[in-house]
Tab-separated table of N, CA, C and O in Angstrom:
chain	number	residue	atom	x	y	z
A	1	TRP	N	-84.761	-79.088	-106.425
A	1	TRP	CA	-83.573	-79.366	-105.713
A	1	TRP	C	-83.365	-80.776	-105.323
A	1	TRP	O	-82.742	-81.090	-104.376
A	2	GLY	N	-83.833	-81.628	-106.032
A	2	GLY	CA	-83.495	-83.015	-105.798
A	2	GLY	C	-84.611	-83.840	-105.205
A	2	GLY	O	-84.350	-84.942	-104.744
A	3	LEU	N	-85.831	-83.337	-105.168
A	3	LEU	CA	-86.898	-84.170	-104.626
A	3	LEU	C	-87.094	-85.433	-105.443
A	3	LEU	O	-87.441	-86.475	-104.914
A	4	PHE	N	-86.870	-85.352	-106.753
A	4	PHE	CA	-87.093	-86.510	-107.611
A	4	PHE	C	-85.825	-86.952	-108.323
A	4	PHE	O	-85.871	-87.676	-109.280
A	5	LYS	N	-84.681	-86.495	-107.859
A	5	LYS	CA	-83.392	-86.877	-108.429
A	5	LYS	C	-82.537	-87.485	-107.321
A	5	LYS	O	-82.849	-87.368	-106.147
A	6	GLU	N	-81.435	-88.101	-107.695
A	6	GLU	CA	-80.487	-88.621	-106.713
A	6	GLU	C	-79.512	-87.523	-106.324
A	6	GLU	O	-79.019	-86.842	-107.194
A	7	PRO	N	-79.150	-87.311	-105.075
A	7	PRO	CA	-79.862	-87.825	-103.917
A	7	PRO	C	-81.195	-87.096	-103.754
A	7	PRO	O	-81.344	-85.966	-104.206
A	8	PHE	N	-82.139	-87.718	-103.075
A	8	PHE	CA	-83.477	-87.156	-102.976
A	8	PHE	C	-83.513	-85.860	-102.164
A	8	PHE	O	-84.324	-84.991	-102.421
A	9	TYR	N	-82.642	-85.717	-101.187
A	9	TYR	CA	-82.561	-84.489	-100.406
A	9	TYR	C	-81.119	-84.010	-100.476
A	9	TYR	O	-80.195	-84.809	-100.357
A	10	PRO	N	-80.883	-82.725	-100.621
A	10	PRO	CA	-79.513	-82.230	-100.824
A	10	PRO	C	-78.652	-82.181	-99.566
A	10	PRO	O	-77.473	-81.920	-99.639
A	11	PHE	N	-79.225	-82.450	-98.385
A	11	PHE	CA	-78.430	-82.393	-97.166
A	11	PHE	C	-79.018	-83.314	-96.109
A	11	PHE	O	-80.171	-83.733	-96.178
A	12	LEU	N	-78.188	-83.629	-95.111
A	12	LEU	CA	-78.611	-84.395	-93.938
A	12	LEU	C	-78.637	-83.457	-92.751
A	12	LEU	O	-77.810	-82.535	-92.657
A	13	LEU	N	-79.551	-83.670	-91.837
A	13	LEU	CA	-79.620	-82.872	-90.613
A	13	LEU	C	-79.265	-83.763	-89.428
A	13	LEU	O	-79.814	-84.848	-89.278
A	14	PHE	N	-78.335	-83.306	-88.601
A	14	PHE	CA	-77.930	-84.020	-87.392
A	14	PHE	C	-78.221	-83.136	-86.194
A	14	PHE	O	-78.157	-81.912	-86.287
A	15	GLN	N	-78.489	-83.768	-85.069
A	15	GLN	CA	-78.700	-83.042	-83.826
A	15	GLN	C	-77.837	-83.702	-82.754
A	15	GLN	O	-77.886	-84.914	-82.579
A	16	PHE	N	-77.023	-82.914	-82.050
A	16	PHE	CA	-76.124	-83.418	-81.012
A	16	PHE	C	-76.463	-82.742	-79.698
A	16	PHE	O	-76.667	-81.528	-79.657
A	17	GLU	N	-76.470	-83.495	-78.613
A	17	GLU	CA	-76.642	-82.938	-77.276
A	17	GLU	C	-75.232	-82.778	-76.696
A	17	GLU	O	-74.454	-83.733	-76.679
A	18	ILE	N	-74.887	-81.566	-76.246
A	18	ILE	CA	-73.521	-81.327	-75.745
A	18	ILE	C	-73.561	-80.684	-74.362
A	18	ILE	O	-74.557	-80.093	-73.956
A	19	ASN	N	-72.437	-80.821	-73.651
A	19	ASN	CA	-72.207	-80.070	-72.420
A	19	ASN	C	-71.568	-78.746	-72.804
A	19	ASN	O	-71.100	-78.572	-73.931
A	20	GLU	N	-71.485	-77.834	-71.881
A	20	GLU	CA	-70.836	-76.539	-72.142
A	20	GLU	C	-69.394	-76.756	-72.589
A	20	GLU	O	-68.687	-77.610	-72.059
A	21	ILE	N	-68.975	-75.989	-73.596
A	21	ILE	CA	-67.612	-76.088	-74.133
A	21	ILE	C	-66.902	-74.760	-73.896
A	21	ILE	O	-67.273	-73.734	-74.475
A	22	PRO	N	-65.876	-74.733	-73.027
A	22	PRO	CA	-65.134	-73.486	-72.809
A	22	PRO	C	-64.258	-73.169	-74.019
A	22	PRO	O	-63.703	-74.063	-74.654
A	23	LEU	N	-64.154	-71.900	-74.347
A	23	LEU	CA	-63.320	-71.431	-75.450
A	23	LEU	C	-62.221	-70.539	-74.898
A	23	LEU	O	-62.347	-70.012	-73.789
A	24	PRO	N	-61.134	-70.322	-75.653
A	24	PRO	CA	-60.096	-69.394	-75.189
A	24	PRO	C	-60.684	-67.994	-74.978
A	24	PRO	O	-61.624	-67.596	-75.670
A	25	ALA	N	-60.130	-67.284	-74.024
A	25	ALA	CA	-60.606	-65.931	-73.721
A	25	ALA	C	-60.388	-65.008	-74.918
A	25	ALA	O	-59.492	-65.219	-75.738
A	26	SER	N	-61.226	-63.987	-75.019
A	26	SER	CA	-61.084	-62.996	-76.092
A	26	SER	C	-59.838	-62.150	-75.853
A	26	SER	O	-59.206	-62.224	-74.794
A	27	LYS	N	-59.478	-61.317	-76.815
A	27	LYS	CA	-58.308	-60.438	-76.677
A	27	LYS	C	-58.464	-59.493	-75.499
A	27	LYS	O	-57.482	-59.078	-74.900
A	28	GLU	N	-59.713	-59.174	-75.165
A	28	GLU	CA	-59.988	-58.283	-74.026
A	28	GLU	C	-59.998	-59.034	-72.697
A	28	GLU	O	-60.220	-58.450	-71.647
A	29	GLY	N	-59.783	-60.358	-72.745
A	29	GLY	CA	-59.761	-61.175	-71.540
A	29	GLY	C	-61.136	-61.677	-71.118
A	29	GLY	O	-61.279	-62.267	-70.048
A	30	LYS	N	-62.146	-61.469	-71.938
A	30	LYS	CA	-63.503	-61.904	-71.602
A	30	LYS	C	-63.633	-63.413	-71.837
A	30	LYS	O	-63.205	-63.924	-72.864
A	31	GLU	N	-64.215	-64.109	-70.844
A	31	GLU	CA	-64.418	-65.552	-70.989
A	31	GLU	C	-65.466	-65.819	-72.055
A	31	GLU	O	-66.427	-65.078	-72.200
A	32	ARG	N	-65.235	-66.898	-72.817
A	32	ARG	CA	-66.182	-67.286	-73.868
A	32	ARG	C	-66.497	-68.758	-73.734
A	32	ARG	O	-65.686	-69.526	-73.214
A	33	LYS	N	-67.685	-69.157	-74.204
A	33	LYS	CA	-68.080	-70.560	-74.134
A	33	LYS	C	-69.201	-70.813	-75.129
A	33	LYS	O	-69.892	-69.905	-75.577
A	34	ILE	N	-69.334	-72.091	-75.491
A	34	ILE	CA	-70.505	-72.547	-76.227
A	34	ILE	C	-71.403	-73.168	-75.172
A	34	ILE	O	-70.993	-74.108	-74.483
A	35	PRO	N	-72.609	-72.649	-74.985
A	35	PRO	CA	-73.463	-73.180	-73.919
A	35	PRO	C	-73.900	-74.609	-74.202
A	35	PRO	O	-73.991	-75.029	-75.357
A	36	GLY	N	-74.136	-75.361	-73.137
A	36	GLY	CA	-74.645	-76.715	-73.288
A	36	GLY	C	-76.024	-76.688	-73.924
A	36	GLY	O	-76.745	-75.701	-73.838
A	37	GLY	N	-76.379	-77.764	-74.557
A	37	GLY	CA	-77.683	-77.832	-75.212
A	37	GLY	C	-77.578	-78.613	-76.505
A	37	GLY	O	-76.774	-79.524	-76.631
A	38	LYS	N	-78.374	-78.222	-77.481
A	38	LYS	CA	-78.411	-78.933	-78.755
A	38	LYS	C	-77.635	-78.190	-79.829
A	38	LYS	O	-77.779	-76.989	-79.995
A	39	LEU	N	-76.789	-78.941	-80.528
A	39	LEU	CA	-76.109	-78.428	-81.713
A	39	LEU	C	-76.812	-79.034	-82.918
A	39	LEU	O	-77.189	-80.206	-82.905
A	40	TYR	N	-76.969	-78.241	-83.941
A	40	TYR	CA	-77.592	-78.703	-85.178
A	40	TYR	C	-76.575	-78.625	-86.303
A	40	TYR	O	-75.907	-77.613	-86.455
A	41	ALA	N	-76.449	-79.705	-87.066
A	41	ALA	CA	-75.523	-79.729	-88.201
A	41	ALA	C	-76.308	-79.978	-89.482
A	41	ALA	O	-77.185	-80.835	-89.524
A	42	LYS	N	-75.986	-79.208	-90.505
A	42	LYS	CA	-76.583	-79.359	-91.836
A	42	LYS	C	-75.442	-79.744	-92.776
A	42	LYS	O	-74.549	-78.948	-93.023
A	43	VAL	N	-75.484	-80.996	-93.267
A	43	VAL	CA	-74.366	-81.548	-94.028
A	43	VAL	C	-74.812	-81.906	-95.449
A	43	VAL	O	-75.623	-82.814	-95.635
A	44	PRO	N	-74.286	-81.196	-96.461
A	44	PRO	CA	-74.621	-81.547	-97.850
A	44	PRO	C	-74.023	-82.900	-98.226
A	44	PRO	O	-72.997	-83.318	-97.680
A	45	HIS	N	-74.661	-83.585	-99.159
A	45	HIS	CA	-74.129	-84.862	-99.633
A	45	HIS	C	-74.506	-85.043	-101.097
A	45	HIS	O	-75.406	-84.389	-101.608
A	46	ARG	N	-73.757	-85.913	-101.754
A	46	ARG	CA	-74.077	-86.260	-103.144
A	46	ARG	C	-73.534	-87.638	-103.449
A	46	ARG	O	-72.620	-88.122	-102.805
A	47	ARG	N	-74.127	-88.252	-104.449
A	47	ARG	CA	-73.702	-89.588	-104.869
A	47	ARG	C	-72.679	-89.419	-105.983
A	47	ARG	O	-72.940	-88.755	-106.979
A	48	GLU	N	-71.497	-90.012	-105.794
A	48	GLU	CA	-70.445	-89.944	-106.801
A	48	GLU	C	-70.255	-91.319	-107.416
A	48	GLU	O	-70.189	-92.324	-106.700
A	49	LYS	N	-70.161	-91.347	-108.723
A	49	LYS	CA	-70.048	-92.600	-109.456
A	49	LYS	C	-68.804	-93.372	-108.999
A	49	LYS	O	-67.717	-92.826	-108.900
A	50	GLY	N	-68.980	-94.648	-108.704
A	50	GLY	CA	-67.867	-95.501	-108.296
A	50	GLY	C	-67.519	-95.408	-106.825
A	50	GLY	O	-66.768	-96.232	-106.309
A	51	ILE	N	-68.024	-94.403	-106.124
A	51	ILE	CA	-67.714	-94.229	-104.698
A	51	ILE	C	-68.952	-94.428	-103.843
A	51	ILE	O	-68.919	-95.079	-102.820
A	52	GLY	N	-70.048	-93.854	-104.277
A	52	GLY	CA	-71.288	-93.880	-103.496
A	52	GLY	C	-71.560	-92.497	-102.933
A	52	GLY	O	-71.100	-91.484	-103.457
A	53	THR	N	-72.285	-92.462	-101.836
A	53	THR	CA	-72.651	-91.181	-101.221
A	53	THR	C	-71.464	-90.597	-100.478
A	53	THR	O	-70.804	-91.278	-99.699
A	54	VAL	N	-71.203	-89.312	-100.709
A	54	VAL	CA	-70.085	-88.606	-100.089
A	54	VAL	C	-70.637	-87.425	-99.298
A	54	VAL	O	-71.422	-86.634	-99.821
A	55	LEU	N	-70.234	-87.323	-98.015
A	55	LEU	CA	-70.632	-86.181	-97.189
A	55	LEU	C	-69.659	-85.033	-97.423
A	55	LEU	O	-68.446	-85.229	-97.442
A	56	LYS	N	-70.183	-83.851	-97.580
A	56	LYS	CA	-69.380	-82.639	-97.781
A	56	LYS	C	-69.277	-81.884	-96.457
A	56	LYS	O	-70.021	-82.154	-95.514
A	57	PRO	N	-68.372	-80.896	-96.336
A	57	PRO	CA	-68.315	-80.085	-95.110
A	57	PRO	C	-69.655	-79.398	-94.862
A	57	PRO	O	-70.323	-78.963	-95.798
A	58	GLY	N	-70.052	-79.325	-93.594
A	58	GLY	CA	-71.337	-78.734	-93.245
A	58	GLY	C	-71.216	-77.683	-92.158
A	58	GLY	O	-70.151	-77.464	-91.598
A	59	ASP	N	-72.319	-77.053	-91.865
A	59	ASP	CA	-72.383	-75.985	-90.870
A	59	ASP	C	-73.007	-76.497	-89.577
A	59	ASP	O	-73.901	-77.332	-89.595
A	60	ILE	N	-72.529	-75.956	-88.447
A	60	ILE	CA	-73.077	-76.284	-87.133
A	60	ILE	C	-73.614	-75.007	-86.511
A	60	ILE	O	-73.002	-73.942	-86.625
A	61	GLY	N	-74.743	-75.125	-85.844
A	61	GLY	CA	-75.329	-73.975	-85.160
A	61	GLY	C	-75.940	-74.395	-83.837
A	61	GLY	O	-76.215	-75.571	-83.591
A	62	ILE	N	-76.134	-73.408	-82.969
A	62	ILE	CA	-76.787	-73.606	-81.674
A	62	ILE	C	-78.157	-72.972	-81.754
A	62	ILE	O	-78.297	-71.869	-82.284
A	63	LYS	N	-79.149	-73.668	-81.235
A	63	LYS	CA	-80.501	-73.126	-81.246
A	63	LYS	C	-80.756	-72.393	-79.932
A	63	LYS	O	-80.608	-72.968	-78.853
A	64	TYR	N	-81.101	-71.137	-80.034
A	64	TYR	CA	-81.509	-70.340	-78.891
A	64	TYR	C	-83.028	-70.284	-78.925
A	64	TYR	O	-83.613	-69.850	-79.909
A	65	SER	N	-83.663	-70.770	-77.851
A	65	SER	CA	-85.116	-70.914	-77.829
A	65	SER	C	-85.760	-69.969	-76.835
A	65	SER	O	-85.165	-69.592	-75.828
A	66	ASN	N	-87.001	-69.644	-77.127
A	66	ASN	CA	-87.840	-68.893	-76.224
A	66	ASN	C	-89.220	-69.548	-76.274
A	66	ASN	O	-89.884	-69.502	-77.298
A	67	VAL	N	-89.632	-70.193	-75.175
A	67	VAL	CA	-90.933	-70.853	-75.131
A	67	VAL	C	-91.967	-69.821	-74.690
A	67	VAL	O	-91.807	-69.162	-73.654
A	68	VAL	N	-93.009	-69.673	-75.495
A	68	VAL	CA	-94.049	-68.679	-75.230
A	68	VAL	C	-95.421	-69.349	-75.242
A	68	VAL	O	-95.583	-70.441	-75.775
A	69	ASN	N	-96.391	-68.680	-74.638
A	69	ASN	CA	-97.769	-69.157	-74.698
A	69	ASN	C	-98.294	-68.960	-76.112
A	69	ASN	O	-98.154	-67.884	-76.685
A	70	ALA	N	-98.927	-69.993	-76.664
A	70	ALA	CA	-99.450	-69.918	-78.023
A	70	ALA	C	-100.925	-69.542	-78.044
A	70	ALA	O	-101.492	-69.328	-79.107
A	71	ASP	N	-101.559	-69.481	-76.848
A	71	ASP	CA	-102.956	-69.062	-76.780
A	71	ASP	C	-103.159	-68.224	-75.515
A	71	ASP	O	-102.302	-68.159	-74.646
A	72	PHE	N	-104.287	-67.571	-75.424
A	72	PHE	CA	-104.549	-66.684	-74.281
A	72	PHE	C	-104.740	-67.450	-72.978
A	72	PHE	O	-104.462	-66.938	-71.910
A	73	ALA	N	-105.207	-68.694	-73.048
A	73	ALA	CA	-105.441	-69.478	-71.838
A	73	ALA	C	-104.154	-70.085	-71.280
A	73	ALA	O	-104.126	-70.552	-70.158
A	74	GLY	N	-103.077	-70.098	-72.071
A	74	GLY	CA	-101.812	-70.671	-71.617
A	74	GLY	C	-101.772	-72.185	-71.691
A	74	GLY	O	-100.928	-72.810	-71.062
A	75	LEU	N	-102.688	-72.779	-72.444
A	75	LEU	CA	-102.738	-74.237	-72.570
A	75	LEU	C	-101.736	-74.769	-73.587
A	75	LEU	O	-101.265	-75.891	-73.474
A	76	ALA	N	-101.433	-73.974	-74.589
A	76	ALA	CA	-100.508	-74.402	-75.647
A	76	ALA	C	-99.251	-73.547	-75.593
A	76	ALA	O	-99.300	-72.354	-75.312
A	77	LYS	N	-98.132	-74.180	-75.833
A	77	LYS	CA	-96.833	-73.497	-75.839
A	77	LYS	C	-96.231	-73.585	-77.233
A	77	LYS	O	-96.499	-74.527	-77.979
A	78	ALA	N	-95.417	-72.618	-77.569
A	78	ALA	CA	-94.696	-72.622	-78.841
A	78	ALA	C	-93.222	-72.359	-78.554
A	78	ALA	O	-92.872	-71.498	-77.749
A	79	ASP	N	-92.363	-73.125	-79.204
A	79	ASP	CA	-90.915	-72.950	-79.069
A	79	ASP	C	-90.446	-72.089	-80.242
A	79	ASP	O	-90.334	-72.562	-81.362
A	80	ILE	N	-90.208	-70.824	-79.955
A	80	ILE	CA	-89.724	-69.894	-80.974
A	80	ILE	C	-88.210	-69.884	-80.867
A	80	ILE	O	-87.644	-69.492	-79.857
A	81	GLY	N	-87.551	-70.360	-81.907
A	81	GLY	CA	-86.109	-70.491	-81.819
A	81	GLY	C	-85.386	-69.960	-83.033
A	81	GLY	O	-85.969	-69.762	-84.090
A	82	GLU	N	-84.113	-69.736	-82.821
A	82	GLU	CA	-83.236	-69.248	-83.885
A	82	GLU	C	-81.948	-70.035	-83.802
A	82	GLU	O	-81.372	-70.182	-82.717
A	83	VAL	N	-81.502	-70.587	-84.925
A	83	VAL	CA	-80.234	-71.317	-84.956
A	83	VAL	C	-79.150	-70.341	-85.395
A	83	VAL	O	-79.218	-69.761	-86.475
A	84	ARG	N	-78.161	-70.137	-84.520
A	84	ARG	CA	-77.042	-69.238	-84.818
A	84	ARG	C	-75.804	-70.060	-85.152
A	84	ARG	O	-75.457	-70.981	-84.426
A	85	PRO	N	-75.112	-69.726	-86.239
A	85	PRO	CA	-73.916	-70.485	-86.619
A	85	PRO	C	-72.829	-70.402	-85.551
A	85	PRO	O	-72.643	-69.353	-84.927
A	86	CYS	N	-72.122	-71.525	-85.343
A	86	CYS	CA	-71.011	-71.501	-84.383
A	86	CYS	C	-69.815	-72.315	-84.868
A	86	CYS	O	-68.849	-72.467	-84.143
A	87	GLY	N	-69.866	-72.846	-86.099
A	87	GLY	CA	-68.721	-73.604	-86.593
A	87	GLY	C	-69.094	-74.454	-87.786
A	87	GLY	O	-70.123	-74.250	-88.413
A	88	ASN	N	-68.198	-75.407	-88.084
A	88	ASN	CA	-68.477	-76.314	-89.192
A	88	ASN	C	-67.998	-77.713	-88.822
A	88	ASN	O	-67.321	-77.905	-87.827
A	89	VAL	N	-68.396	-78.677	-89.640
A	89	VAL	CA	-68.065	-80.072	-89.373
A	89	VAL	C	-67.617	-80.724	-90.679
A	89	VAL	O	-68.126	-80.398	-91.749
A	90	ILE	N	-66.638	-81.615	-90.547
A	90	ILE	CA	-66.145	-82.381	-91.695
A	90	ILE	C	-66.094	-83.839	-91.265
A	90	ILE	O	-65.560	-84.166	-90.204
A	91	PHE	N	-66.658	-84.723	-92.076
A	91	PHE	CA	-66.623	-86.154	-91.809
A	91	PHE	C	-65.540	-86.777	-92.671
A	91	PHE	O	-65.556	-86.635	-93.888
A	92	ASN	N	-64.585	-87.451	-92.024
A	92	ASN	CA	-63.516	-88.140	-92.732
A	92	ASN	C	-63.767	-89.642	-92.650
A	92	ASN	O	-63.979	-90.170	-91.560
A	93	PRO	N	-63.713	-90.348	-93.774
A	93	PRO	CA	-63.956	-91.793	-93.732
A	93	PRO	C	-62.837	-92.509	-92.982
A	93	PRO	O	-61.682	-92.106	-93.032
A	94	MET	N	-63.219	-93.568	-92.289
A	94	MET	CA	-62.244	-94.394	-91.577
A	94	MET	C	-61.968	-95.640	-92.387
A	94	MET	O	-62.829	-96.134	-93.098
A	95	GLN	N	-60.740	-96.136	-92.279
A	95	GLN	CA	-60.413	-97.408	-92.900
A	95	GLN	C	-60.386	-98.455	-91.804
A	95	GLN	O	-59.782	-98.268	-90.752
A	96	PHE	N	-61.064	-99.561	-92.072
A	96	PHE	CA	-61.072	-100.654	-91.128
A	96	PHE	C	-59.847	-101.525	-91.352
A	96	PHE	O	-59.243	-101.512	-92.422
A	97	LYS	N	-59.475	-102.273	-90.359
A	97	LYS	CA	-58.244	-103.065	-90.388
A	97	LYS	C	-58.136	-103.924	-91.649
A	97	LYS	O	-57.102	-103.936	-92.288
A	98	GLU	N	-59.205	-104.650	-92.005
A	98	GLU	CA	-59.129	-105.521	-93.191
A	98	GLU	C	-58.919	-104.721	-94.466
A	98	GLU	O	-58.307	-105.189	-95.400
A	99	GLU	N	-59.390	-103.471	-94.541
A	99	GLU	CA	-59.186	-102.624	-95.716
A	99	GLU	C	-57.735	-102.154	-95.785
A	99	GLU	O	-57.168	-102.013	-96.841
A	100	GLN	N	-57.122	-101.906	-94.621
A	100	GLN	CA	-55.746	-101.436	-94.559
A	100	GLN	C	-54.766	-102.522	-95.001
A	100	GLN	O	-53.727	-102.255	-95.577
A	101	GLU	N	-55.093	-103.788	-94.699
A	101	GLU	CA	-54.198	-104.900	-95.029
A	101	GLU	C	-54.282	-105.282	-96.503
A	101	GLU	O	-53.388	-105.895	-97.029
A	102	ALA	N	-55.370	-104.917	-97.162
A	102	ALA	CA	-55.561	-105.319	-98.568
A	102	ALA	C	-54.663	-104.570	-99.509
A	102	ALA	O	-54.068	-103.608	-99.293
């Protein structure tokens, strides 16, 4: 999958720290929100001839963690987590002023 080809890895991983994000209420009137914490984004990319590296639409997820004792003495901890999908991300290139005038 690209360990020895261009690009060397098929995706980029991003991590964002966010505050709680309120969402519109459900049809039943139940409040909804994305809890504060870390968002993880997995964004595919590829190199296109004449353009360079292009980011493709990616997936975003929230990690739900449970820290547990990793040994009987309680000296070591393990973060057992699961990333649940909660949306997607698209990166749009920006044009800088000098590029717009050209």
